[in-house]
C-alpha cells in the first residue's frame, strides 16, 4: 500500500506519442478491493492510461506509485513490480508455441523460480477457476477466443497479483463468447480482487464495478459510483457518449 | 474402422465439376504428349539403345573429327551416331508434325469445348505441342553443326573413370564447408540480430558495420583477403580449409542476422508486452517467447541461404587447398587439368544438383507446411 492507503496512485500523468498528446494530466488512485471500470469513446486514452499503470507505456511526465514504491523512478526494478500486477490484453497475447498450461507455468518457473511441479499445480488451479482445465494441454490456436482469453486471465492470476488490469478484453470476441469471459471477471470481483477494467460493455461496467471513470480526450471527466455515472451523468460529454452507446 | 475412414475421406473430397471428356480433346492432348514424348523421350531412348549396342568407332564418326585412339572414343561415337541416325530423324519429324497439329487443333478448338475438362485438355495438348516443337526444332538445328569436338569434350563419360573416389570426397568436403559455415553463421547471425535490434545506438552500430561489410563485399574477395592477406600475410597457423569455414561463417552470419532480425520483428508486439507484463526481463522475453517463435518463421529463408552457401563453397577454388580438402569443383578442375576434358565440370554440376534439388524440394515443402497454419510445427 502507498502512504495514503491506496494501491495505485497516478500523479499528473501526461503521455505524448510523438506530437499526439494522449493523456493530459491524470490524477487518480485505486484503493485495495476496488473494481474500477474505465469507459469512454475510442481514442480517449483509456488503454494508454491502463498501460501506464504497469509501465508498458512510460508516461512522458508524472509519477506512478504502486504499493509504496514510485515505479516511474528509474531505479525501481520493474520486472519485480510487474510480477505483482497482472494485465489481460484485448488480443489475448498467449504464447502460440506453448500449451495453455505451459503459458502459465513459464513465468512462474522462469521469473518467480517456482519448482516445476508446484508451478503446474498452481496453473491447473487457475485453469480450473476460469473453467478451461480440460484444455490445459491444448495450444492457443486450438482454442476458441473465449477460451484463449480465459487462459490469459488464468496466466495473470497464477502470479498471485495484487491488482489485475483488463484492457478491452472482450473487444476481439464473438458475441456468444463474451459472457464466459465476463463471468470469469465477475467471479474475481466477488472474491475481492482489485481490478481496473477498460471496457465497451456498459452493462457489465455498471454491474461489476464499484467505481466508474469516464474519460474523454485524455482527461478523466467523471469519477464516481457506477449508478451515478450511468444513470445520472453530470457532464454533457458523458451524457452524449452514453446516449450513443446505451 | 478403415471403412469409416474411407467414407470420411470421400466425404471430404469436393465434387469433381470439370465435366466429362470426349474423343476430340483427348486426341489433342495425346498428340501433344506424343510431340514432347518423341522429342525428349525418343531422343533419350535412342541414346540408350546405341549406348547398349556397344562401342564401335565408325568411318562417319572419324570424319567428324573423333580420332580412334583416345579414351572413350567408342562412347563418344555412340552418342554421335545415335544422334545422327535415321531413327532420330524420324523421331524429330514425328515430334514436329504432332506438335504442330496439337498447337493448331488445341488453340483453335478450345473455345468451343462444352466442359472445363475438355477445354483444359485442348489447352494442355496445345502447350505440350509448343514444348515438343521447340525441343525438336532445337535438336534439328544442333544436328547440323560439327558435333564431334563438342561431344568429346563435354560428354566423354569414360574419362571420369578412376575419379569416383575423388568426387565422393569432393562432395563430402563441399557439404562439410557448407554445414560448418551455416552452423557458424546461424550462431553469429542470431547474436548479431539481437545486437542490431537494441534500442541503444552504441550496441547497434558495430553489428551494423559487420553486417553491411560482409553483405557489401564479394565473397571471393573475403576468401582471398582472409587467406592470403590475414592467414598467410600475418603468418597465422591456419590452413585454407579452416579459413574458408571462418569466412563462410562470417558471410552467412551477416545474411542470417538480417533474416533473424526480420523474423524477430515479424512477431506481434503483444508477445513482448505479455512476456514483460509477467515480469520477464527483455532477454527472458526474447529467449522464452520471441526467439522460439521467430526461429520457426525463419526456417525456410535460412534453408534457402544454405542452398546458396552450398553453391558458394565452390569459391574455395581460389585458395590453395590440399588435395584431400578439394571440394567438388576443385576435383573437377583437377580432372580437367589432367585430361583437358570438360566432362568433369558436367559431372560436378550433377554432383551439386544431387544435393541442391532435394533441398529445394524440402524448402518448398516446409514453406507450404508453414503457410497452411502452424499445425505440426507448433507442438515440437
Tab-separated table of N, CA, C and O in Angstrom, chain B residues 233-347:
chain	number	residue	atom	x	y	z
B	233	UNK	N	49.639	-13.647	-44.745
B	233	UNK	CA	50.339	-12.375	-44.542
B	233	UNK	C	50.779	-12.204	-43.099
B	233	UNK	O	51.880	-11.745	-42.815
B	234	UNK	N	49.900	-12.579	-42.163
B	234	UNK	CA	50.248	-12.453	-40.746
B	234	UNK	C	50.906	-13.717	-40.225
B	234	UNK	O	51.190	-13.827	-39.036
B	235	UNK	N	51.094	-14.677	-41.130
B	235	UNK	CA	51.765	-15.924	-40.771
B	235	UNK	C	51.050	-16.648	-39.625
B	235	UNK	O	51.675	-17.136	-38.693
B	236	UNK	N	49.717	-16.679	-39.707
B	236	UNK	CA	48.946	-17.403	-38.690
B	236	UNK	C	48.945	-18.885	-39.035
B	236	UNK	O	49.078	-19.268	-40.186
B	237	UNK	N	48.791	-19.683	-38.014
B	237	UNK	CA	48.872	-21.119	-38.220
B	237	UNK	C	47.494	-21.714	-38.529
B	237	UNK	O	46.961	-22.511	-37.760
B	238	UNK	N	46.875	-21.269	-39.620
B	238	UNK	CA	45.593	-21.856	-40.027
B	238	UNK	C	45.658	-22.237	-41.502
B	238	UNK	O	46.255	-21.522	-42.317
B	239	UNK	N	45.034	-23.336	-41.853
B	239	UNK	CA	45.019	-23.804	-43.227
B	239	UNK	C	43.917	-23.140	-44.033
B	239	UNK	O	43.033	-22.481	-43.477
B	240	UNK	N	43.980	-23.334	-45.344
B	240	UNK	CA	42.997	-22.719	-46.236
B	240	UNK	C	41.586	-23.210	-45.919
B	240	UNK	O	40.618	-22.450	-45.984
B	241	UNK	N	41.477	-24.493	-45.578
B	241	UNK	CA	40.151	-25.065	-45.313
B	241	UNK	C	39.503	-24.402	-44.104
B	241	UNK	O	38.327	-24.033	-44.131
B	242	UNK	N	40.296	-24.218	-43.036
B	242	UNK	CA	39.765	-23.568	-41.835
B	242	UNK	C	39.385	-22.116	-42.131
B	242	UNK	O	38.347	-21.632	-41.682
B	243	UNK	N	40.273	-21.439	-42.884
B	243	UNK	CA	39.967	-20.050	-43.247
B	243	UNK	C	38.657	-19.997	-44.019
B	243	UNK	O	37.803	-19.130	-43.782
B	244	UNK	N	38.475	-20.956	-44.936
B	244	UNK	CA	37.245	-20.977	-45.735
B	244	UNK	C	36.030	-21.117	-44.819
B	244	UNK	O	35.036	-20.401	-44.975
B	245	UNK	N	36.099	-22.017	-43.835
B	245	UNK	CA	34.965	-22.209	-42.921
B	245	UNK	C	34.689	-20.920	-42.143
B	245	UNK	O	33.540	-20.505	-41.976
B	246	UNK	N	35.764	-20.254	-41.696
B	246	UNK	CA	35.583	-19.000	-40.953
B	246	UNK	C	34.922	-17.945	-41.830
B	246	UNK	O	33.963	-17.275	-41.415
B	247	UNK	N	35.408	-17.816	-43.068
B	247	UNK	CA	34.842	-16.796	-43.961
B	247	UNK	C	33.389	-17.124	-44.288
B	247	UNK	O	32.524	-16.232	-44.271
B	248	UNK	N	33.081	-18.394	-44.555
B	248	UNK	CA	31.686	-18.750	-44.854
B	248	UNK	C	30.804	-18.472	-43.643
B	248	UNK	O	29.661	-18.036	-43.783
B	249	UNK	N	31.316	-18.719	-42.428
B	249	UNK	CA	30.539	-18.413	-41.222
B	249	UNK	C	30.285	-16.914	-41.099
B	249	UNK	O	29.163	-16.487	-40.828
B	250	UNK	N	31.350	-16.135	-41.317
B	250	UNK	CA	31.207	-14.683	-41.205
B	250	UNK	C	30.223	-14.154	-42.241
B	250	UNK	O	29.369	-13.317	-41.944
B	251	UNK	N	30.347	-14.645	-43.453
B	251	UNK	CA	29.486	-14.166	-44.536
B	251	UNK	C	28.043	-14.591	-44.295
B	251	UNK	O	27.117	-13.773	-44.359
B	252	UNK	N	27.833	-15.874	-44.001
B	252	UNK	CA	26.479	-16.364	-43.730
B	252	UNK	C	25.907	-15.669	-42.506
B	252	UNK	O	24.716	-15.367	-42.455
B	253	UNK	N	26.765	-15.398	-41.501
B	253	UNK	CA	26.315	-14.713	-40.294
B	253	UNK	C	25.677	-13.375	-40.609
B	253	UNK	O	24.667	-12.999	-40.020
B	254	UNK	N	26.261	-12.652	-41.564
B	254	UNK	CA	25.727	-11.337	-41.932
B	254	UNK	C	24.336	-11.472	-42.546
B	254	UNK	O	23.416	-10.727	-42.198
B	255	UNK	N	24.177	-12.442	-43.444
B	255	UNK	CA	22.860	-12.628	-44.068
B	255	UNK	C	21.858	-13.197	-43.071
B	255	UNK	O	20.703	-12.777	-43.029
B	256	UNK	N	22.326	-14.167	-42.253
B	256	UNK	CA	21.423	-14.781	-41.274
B	256	UNK	C	20.960	-13.733	-40.255
B	256	UNK	O	19.833	-13.779	-39.782
B	257	UNK	N	21.839	-12.770	-39.932
B	257	UNK	CA	21.451	-11.716	-38.985
B	257	UNK	C	20.243	-10.953	-39.516
B	257	UNK	O	19.298	-10.678	-38.768
B	258	UNK	N	20.262	-10.630	-40.801
B	258	UNK	CA	19.122	-9.912	-41.391
B	258	UNK	C	17.867	-10.784	-41.404
B	258	UNK	O	16.768	-10.301	-41.182
B	259	UNK	N	18.062	-12.078	-41.672
B	259	UNK	CA	16.916	-12.994	-41.671
B	259	UNK	C	16.311	-13.071	-40.262
B	259	UNK	O	15.099	-12.952	-40.084
B	260	UNK	N	17.174	-13.226	-39.267
B	260	UNK	CA	16.685	-13.301	-37.881
B	260	UNK	C	16.032	-11.988	-37.461
B	260	UNK	O	15.002	-11.979	-36.792
B	261	UNK	N	16.653	-10.872	-37.842
B	261	UNK	CA	16.089	-9.567	-37.474
B	261	UNK	C	14.671	-9.446	-38.021
B	261	UNK	O	13.736	-9.109	-37.292
B	262	UNK	N	14.518	-9.777	-39.309
B	262	UNK	CA	13.186	-9.689	-39.907
B	262	UNK	C	12.227	-10.647	-39.204
B	262	UNK	O	11.075	-10.306	-38.945
B	263	UNK	N	12.717	-11.857	-38.868
B	263	UNK	CA	11.864	-12.833	-38.199
B	263	UNK	C	11.418	-12.348	-36.837
B	263	UNK	O	10.246	-12.457	-36.470
B	264	UNK	N	12.351	-11.779	-36.084
B	264	UNK	CA	12.026	-11.291	-34.745
B	264	UNK	C	11.057	-10.112	-34.835
B	264	UNK	O	10.087	-10.030	-34.087
B	265	UNK	N	11.299	-9.224	-35.808
B	265	UNK	CA	10.410	-8.058	-35.951
B	265	UNK	C	9.018	-8.447	-36.419
B	265	UNK	O	8.080	-7.688	-36.266
B	266	UNK	N	8.904	-9.642	-37.024
B	266	UNK	CA	7.591	-10.057	-37.521
B	266	UNK	C	6.715	-10.616	-36.402
B	266	UNK	O	5.529	-10.840	-36.605
B	267	UNK	N	7.282	-10.847	-35.220
B	267	UNK	CA	6.464	-11.342	-34.105
B	267	UNK	C	5.661	-10.178	-33.526
B	267	UNK	O	6.194	-9.097	-33.305
B	268	UNK	N	4.368	-10.415	-33.293
B	268	UNK	CA	3.481	-9.345	-32.852
B	268	UNK	C	4.030	-8.694	-31.579
B	268	UNK	O	4.546	-9.370	-30.695
B	269	UNK	N	3.838	-7.358	-31.498
B	269	UNK	CA	4.331	-6.602	-30.351
B	269	UNK	C	3.702	-7.109	-29.058
B	269	UNK	O	4.324	-7.070	-27.999
B	270	UNK	N	2.471	-7.612	-29.165
B	270	UNK	CA	1.763	-8.109	-27.987
B	270	UNK	C	2.503	-9.219	-27.263
B	270	UNK	O	2.333	-9.399	-26.053
B	271	UNK	N	3.327	-9.985	-28.000
B	271	UNK	CA	4.079	-11.070	-27.365
B	271	UNK	C	5.102	-10.513	-26.384
B	271	UNK	O	5.305	-11.062	-25.304
B	272	UNK	N	5.750	-9.416	-26.795
B	272	UNK	CA	6.709	-8.772	-25.889
B	272	UNK	C	5.959	-8.175	-24.701
B	272	UNK	O	6.382	-8.338	-23.549
B	273	UNK	N	4.831	-7.508	-24.971
B	273	UNK	CA	4.012	-6.937	-23.888
B	273	UNK	C	3.645	-8.013	-22.874
B	273	UNK	O	3.787	-7.815	-21.659
B	274	UNK	N	3.165	-9.151	-23.394
B	274	UNK	CA	2.699	-10.211	-22.498
B	274	UNK	C	3.854	-10.720	-21.637
B	274	UNK	O	3.716	-10.873	-20.424
B	275	UNK	N	5.000	-10.968	-22.282
B	275	UNK	CA	6.136	-11.509	-21.532
B	275	UNK	C	6.619	-10.509	-20.476
B	275	UNK	O	6.835	-10.866	-19.316
B	276	UNK	N	6.740	-9.230	-20.891
B	276	UNK	CA	7.216	-8.230	-19.929
B	276	UNK	C	6.217	-8.034	-18.802
B	276	UNK	O	6.595	-7.828	-17.650
B	277	UNK	N	4.906	-8.105	-19.124
B	277	UNK	CA	3.894	-7.864	-18.095
B	277	UNK	C	3.921	-8.975	-17.038
B	277	UNK	O	3.405	-8.807	-15.946
B	278	UNK	N	4.517	-10.127	-17.383
B	278	UNK	CA	4.627	-11.214	-16.405
B	278	UNK	C	5.917	-11.114	-15.603
B	278	UNK	O	6.263	-12.035	-14.865
B	279	UNK	N	6.653	-10.018	-15.798
B	279	UNK	CA	7.846	-9.797	-15.006
B	279	UNK	C	9.128	-10.289	-15.660
B	279	UNK	O	10.189	-10.270	-15.044
B	280	UNK	N	9.033	-10.750	-16.918
B	280	UNK	CA	10.264	-11.210	-17.575
B	280	UNK	C	11.109	-10.006	-17.981
B	280	UNK	O	10.584	-8.960	-18.363
B	281	UNK	N	12.424	-10.198	-17.934
B	281	UNK	CA	13.316	-9.167	-18.450
B	281	UNK	C	13.276	-9.210	-19.974
B	281	UNK	O	12.730	-10.142	-20.561
B	282	UNK	N	13.867	-8.200	-20.615
B	282	UNK	CA	13.901	-8.172	-22.084
B	282	UNK	C	14.546	-9.441	-22.623
B	282	UNK	O	14.028	-10.080	-23.543
B	283	UNK	N	15.663	-9.846	-22.024
B	283	UNK	CA	16.363	-11.025	-22.513
B	283	UNK	C	15.544	-12.298	-22.279
B	283	UNK	O	15.520	-13.181	-23.120
B	284	UNK	N	14.847	-12.367	-21.154
B	284	UNK	CA	13.996	-13.546	-20.908
B	284	UNK	C	12.852	-13.595	-21.912
B	284	UNK	O	12.520	-14.663	-22.427
B	285	UNK	N	12.255	-12.424	-22.183
B	285	UNK	CA	11.152	-12.374	-23.145
B	285	UNK	C	11.642	-12.844	-24.513
B	285	UNK	O	10.976	-13.612	-25.207
B	286	UNK	N	12.828	-12.383	-24.901
B	286	UNK	CA	13.412	-12.813	-26.173
B	286	UNK	C	13.607	-14.324	-26.167
B	286	UNK	O	13.231	-15.019	-27.094
B	287	UNK	N	14.215	-14.824	-25.098
B	287	UNK	CA	14.630	-16.214	-25.064
B	287	UNK	C	13.451	-17.177	-24.999
B	287	UNK	O	13.448	-18.220	-25.640
B	288	UNK	N	12.425	-16.828	-24.192
B	288	UNK	CA	11.352	-17.792	-23.988
B	288	UNK	C	10.146	-17.552	-24.889
B	288	UNK	O	9.365	-18.461	-25.120
B	289	UNK	N	9.976	-16.320	-25.376
B	289	UNK	CA	8.770	-16.054	-26.168
B	289	UNK	C	9.097	-15.693	-27.620
B	289	UNK	O	8.612	-16.335	-28.541
B	290	UNK	N	9.915	-14.663	-27.835
B	290	UNK	CA	10.078	-14.113	-29.187
B	290	UNK	C	10.928	-15.019	-30.077
B	290	UNK	O	10.494	-15.423	-31.164
B	291	UNK	N	12.123	-15.358	-29.618
B	291	UNK	CA	13.038	-16.120	-30.482
B	291	UNK	C	12.482	-17.500	-30.862
B	291	UNK	O	12.546	-17.881	-32.028
B	292	UNK	N	11.901	-18.254	-29.914
B	292	UNK	CA	11.362	-19.556	-30.334
B	292	UNK	C	10.318	-19.441	-31.446
B	292	UNK	O	10.243	-20.287	-32.323
B	293	UNK	N	9.520	-18.366	-31.403
B	293	UNK	CA	8.538	-18.184	-32.469
B	293	UNK	C	9.200	-17.734	-33.760
B	293	UNK	O	8.837	-18.165	-34.856
B	294	UNK	N	10.179	-16.835	-33.634
B	294	UNK	CA	10.861	-16.308	-34.820
B	294	UNK	C	11.625	-17.414	-35.543
B	294	UNK	O	11.625	-17.469	-36.767
B	295	UNK	N	12.238	-18.315	-34.763
B	295	UNK	CA	13.043	-19.381	-35.376
B	295	UNK	C	12.187	-20.195	-36.345
B	295	UNK	O	12.610	-20.520	-37.445
B	296	UNK	N	10.954	-20.490	-35.943
B	296	UNK	CA	10.089	-21.252	-36.840
B	296	UNK	C	9.831	-20.490	-38.128
B	296	UNK	O	9.769	-21.071	-39.195
B	297	UNK	N	9.664	-19.188	-38.031
B	297	UNK	CA	9.370	-18.408	-39.238
B	297	UNK	C	10.561	-18.295	-40.162
B	297	UNK	O	10.408	-18.112	-41.356
B	298	UNK	N	11.782	-18.342	-39.603
B	298	UNK	CA	12.950	-18.107	-40.456
B	298	UNK	C	13.540	-19.404	-40.999
B	298	UNK	O	14.530	-19.360	-41.715
B	299	UNK	N	12.943	-20.532	-40.676
B	299	UNK	CA	13.495	-21.792	-41.196
B	299	UNK	C	13.548	-21.803	-42.733
B	299	UNK	O	14.617	-22.077	-43.294
B	300	UNK	N	12.470	-21.473	-43.443
B	300	UNK	CA	12.580	-21.506	-44.918
B	300	UNK	C	13.648	-20.558	-45.482
B	300	UNK	O	14.483	-21.001	-46.267
B	301	UNK	N	13.672	-19.277	-45.083
B	301	UNK	CA	14.736	-18.425	-45.634
B	301	UNK	C	16.142	-18.896	-45.266
B	301	UNK	O	17.058	-18.774	-46.077
B	302	UNK	N	16.304	-19.464	-44.052
B	302	UNK	CA	17.637	-19.954	-43.694
B	302	UNK	C	18.029	-21.160	-44.547
B	302	UNK	O	19.190	-21.319	-44.923
B	303	UNK	N	17.037	-21.996	-44.868
B	303	UNK	CA	17.343	-23.134	-45.732
B	303	UNK	C	17.719	-22.654	-47.130
B	303	UNK	O	18.596	-23.228	-47.782
B	304	UNK	N	17.058	-21.611	-47.590
B	304	UNK	CA	17.439	-21.023	-48.883
B	304	UNK	C	18.880	-20.527	-48.842
B	304	UNK	O	19.648	-20.728	-49.783
B	305	UNK	N	19.224	-19.859	-47.738
B	305	UNK	CA	20.603	-19.391	-47.573
B	305	UNK	C	21.571	-20.569	-47.642
B	305	UNK	O	22.661	-20.460	-48.188
B	306	UNK	N	21.154	-21.686	-47.071
B	306	UNK	CA	22.012	-22.868	-47.050
B	306	UNK	C	22.249	-23.395	-48.472
B	306	UNK	O	23.370	-23.751	-48.836
B	307	UNK	N	21.190	-23.414	-49.272
B	307	UNK	CA	21.340	-23.847	-50.671
B	307	UNK	C	22.333	-22.931	-51.386
B	307	UNK	O	23.222	-23.391	-52.123
B	308	UNK	N	22.198	-21.627	-51.154
B	308	UNK	CA	23.110	-20.666	-51.781
B	308	UNK	C	24.540	-20.929	-51.306
B	308	UNK	O	25.486	-20.929	-52.094
B	309	UNK	N	24.688	-21.208	-50.004
B	309	UNK	CA	26.032	-21.433	-49.457
B	309	UNK	C	26.675	-22.683	-50.063
B	309	UNK	O	27.875	-22.692	-50.355
B	310	UNK	N	25.883	-23.739	-50.270
B	310	UNK	CA	26.434	-24.961	-50.876
B	310	UNK	C	27.103	-24.618	-52.209
B	310	UNK	O	28.218	-25.060	-52.496
B	311	UNK	N	26.411	-23.801	-53.006
B	311	UNK	CA	26.985	-23.440	-54.307
B	311	UNK	C	28.185	-22.511	-54.139
B	311	UNK	O	29.184	-22.621	-54.857
B	312	UNK	N	28.082	-21.601	-53.158
B	312	UNK	CA	29.169	-20.621	-52.966
B	312	UNK	C	30.454	-21.261	-52.443
B	312	UNK	O	31.533	-20.688	-52.584
B	313	UNK	N	30.346	-22.455	-51.840
B	313	UNK	CA	31.571	-23.092	-51.356
B	313	UNK	C	32.529	-23.370	-52.509
B	313	UNK	O	33.727	-23.554	-52.288
B	314	UNK	N	31.995	-23.405	-53.745
B	314	UNK	CA	32.852	-23.660	-54.911
B	314	UNK	C	33.941	-22.600	-55.036
B	314	UNK	O	34.977	-22.822	-55.674
B	315	UNK	N	33.730	-21.435	-54.384
B	315	UNK	CA	34.726	-20.356	-54.481
B	315	UNK	C	36.046	-20.714	-53.808
B	315	UNK	O	37.050	-20.051	-54.031
B	316	UNK	N	36.076	-21.764	-52.989
B	316	UNK	CA	37.352	-22.149	-52.371
B	316	UNK	C	38.372	-22.548	-53.437
B	316	UNK	O	39.545	-22.738	-53.140
B	317	UNK	N	37.923	-22.638	-54.667
B	317	UNK	CA	38.827	-22.973	-55.768
B	317	UNK	C	39.942	-21.927	-55.894
B	317	UNK	O	41.010	-22.216	-56.433
B	318	UNK	N	39.690	-20.720	-55.369
B	318	UNK	CA	40.727	-19.679	-55.478
B	318	UNK	C	41.805	-19.841	-54.401
B	318	UNK	O	42.825	-19.151	-54.443
B	319	UNK	N	41.541	-20.715	-53.395
B	319	UNK	CA	42.529	-20.886	-52.336
B	319	UNK	C	43.421	-22.091	-52.648
B	319	UNK	O	43.084	-22.930	-53.463
B	320	UNK	N	44.546	-22.165	-51.987
B	320	UNK	CA	45.423	-23.317	-52.191
B	320	UNK	C	45.068	-24.445	-51.247
B	320	UNK	O	45.657	-24.621	-50.193
B	321	UNK	N	44.057	-25.234	-51.648
B	321	UNK	CA	43.646	-26.336	-50.792
B	321	UNK	C	44.556	-27.535	-51.012
B	321	UNK	O	45.115	-27.717	-52.094
B	322	UNK	N	44.695	-28.394	-49.975
B	322	UNK	CA	45.365	-29.680	-50.154
B	322	UNK	C	44.442	-30.592	-50.957
B	322	UNK	O	43.221	-30.417	-50.930
B	323	UNK	N	45.022	-31.579	-51.643
B	323	UNK	CA	44.213	-32.469	-52.483
B	323	UNK	C	43.113	-33.148	-51.671
B	323	UNK	O	41.996	-33.347	-52.140
B	324	UNK	N	43.404	-33.466	-50.392
B	324	UNK	CA	42.394	-34.148	-49.564
B	324	UNK	C	41.276	-33.191	-49.151
B	324	UNK	O	40.241	-33.623	-48.649
B	325	UNK	N	41.507	-31.889	-49.340
B	325	UNK	CA	40.489	-30.892	-48.946
B	325	UNK	C	39.650	-30.428	-50.126
B	325	UNK	O	38.776	-29.583	-49.969
B	326	UNK	N	39.950	-30.945	-51.329
B	326	UNK	CA	39.259	-30.483	-52.530
B	326	UNK	C	37.752	-30.625	-52.408
B	326	UNK	O	37.244	-31.653	-51.978
B	327	UNK	N	37.032	-29.569	-52.821
B	327	UNK	CA	35.590	-29.662	-52.924
B	327	UNK	C	35.243	-30.151	-54.333
B	327	UNK	O	36.135	-30.401	-55.146
B	328	UNK	N	33.948	-30.274	-54.617
B	328	UNK	CA	33.511	-30.822	-55.907
B	328	UNK	C	34.160	-30.111	-57.092
B	328	UNK	O	34.688	-30.753	-58.002
B	329	UNK	N	34.119	-28.767	-57.065
B	329	UNK	CA	34.618	-28.039	-58.236
B	329	UNK	C	36.130	-28.175	-58.363
B	329	UNK	O	36.660	-28.270	-59.481
B	330	UNK	N	36.831	-28.201	-57.238
B	330	UNK	CA	38.286	-28.357	-57.295
B	330	UNK	C	38.656	-29.729	-57.855
B	330	UNK	O	39.610	-29.861	-58.625
B	331	UNK	N	37.894	-30.747	-57.464
B	331	UNK	CA	38.125	-32.087	-58.022
B	331	UNK	C	37.935	-32.049	-59.539
B	331	UNK	O	38.744	-32.595	-60.302
B	332	UNK	N	36.864	-31.370	-59.970
B	332	UNK	CA	36.588	-31.287	-61.402
B	332	UNK	C	37.732	-30.586	-62.130
B	332	UNK	O	38.179	-31.013	-63.197
B	333	UNK	N	38.236	-29.516	-61.529
B	333	UNK	CA	39.328	-28.797	-62.176
B	333	UNK	C	40.587	-29.664	-62.253
B	333	UNK	O	41.315	-29.622	-63.237
B	334	UNK	N	40.804	-30.442	-61.187
B	334	UNK	CA	41.953	-31.348	-61.177
B	334	UNK	C	41.858	-32.337	-62.338
B	334	UNK	O	42.828	-32.550	-63.071
B	335	UNK	N	40.644	-32.922	-62.495
B	335	UNK	CA	40.441	-33.858	-63.595
B	335	UNK	C	40.621	-33.183	-64.939
B	335	UNK	O	41.231	-33.727	-65.863
B	336	UNK	N	40.126	-31.966	-65.031
B	336	UNK	CA	40.237	-31.224	-66.282
B	336	UNK	C	41.709	-30.960	-66.622
B	336	UNK	O	42.137	-31.130	-67.763
B	337	UNK	N	42.492	-30.580	-65.621
B	337	UNK	CA	43.908	-30.294	-65.858
B	337	UNK	C	44.629	-31.543	-66.358
B	337	UNK	O	45.546	-31.449	-67.175
B	338	UNK	N	44.223	-32.715	-65.859
B	338	UNK	CA	44.910	-33.947	-66.243
B	338	UNK	C	44.505	-34.408	-67.635
B	338	UNK	O	45.291	-35.069	-68.319
B	339	UNK	N	43.282	-34.096	-68.065
B	339	UNK	CA	42.784	-34.677	-69.317
B	339	UNK	C	42.404	-33.640	-70.368
B	339	UNK	O	42.143	-33.980	-71.510
B	340	UNK	N	42.296	-32.373	-69.951
B	340	UNK	CA	41.766	-31.308	-70.823
B	340	UNK	C	40.404	-31.680	-71.363
B	340	UNK	O	40.078	-31.424	-72.513
B	341	UNK	N	39.612	-32.316	-70.516
B	341	UNK	CA	38.262	-32.686	-70.931
B	341	UNK	C	37.261	-32.095	-69.942
B	341	UNK	O	37.369	-32.293	-68.729
B	342	UNK	N	36.249	-31.375	-70.456
B	342	UNK	CA	35.318	-30.639	-69.587
B	342	UNK	C	34.193	-31.490	-69.026
B	342	UNK	O	33.343	-30.969	-68.297
B	343	UNK	N	34.172	-32.768	-69.370
B	343	UNK	CA	33.143	-33.641	-68.806
B	343	UNK	C	33.172	-33.600	-67.284
B	343	UNK	O	32.153	-33.784	-66.619
B	344	UNK	N	34.361	-33.319	-66.733
B	344	UNK	CA	34.485	-33.213	-65.279
B	344	UNK	C	33.592	-32.119	-64.708
B	344	UNK	O	33.030	-32.264	-63.631
B	345	UNK	N	33.483	-31.009	-65.450
B	345	UNK	CA	32.635	-29.917	-64.947
B	345	UNK	C	31.159	-30.289	-65.038
B	345	UNK	O	30.364	-29.902	-64.187
B	346	UNK	N	30.801	-31.044	-66.085
B	346	UNK	CA	29.426	-31.538	-66.171
B	346	UNK	C	29.141	-32.446	-64.973
B	346	UNK	O	28.099	-32.344	-64.320
B	347	UNK	N	30.117	-33.299	-64.656
B	347	UNK	CA	29.941	-34.202	-63.516
B	347	UNK	C	29.797	-33.415	-62.213
B	347	UNK	O	28.978	-33.763	-61.349
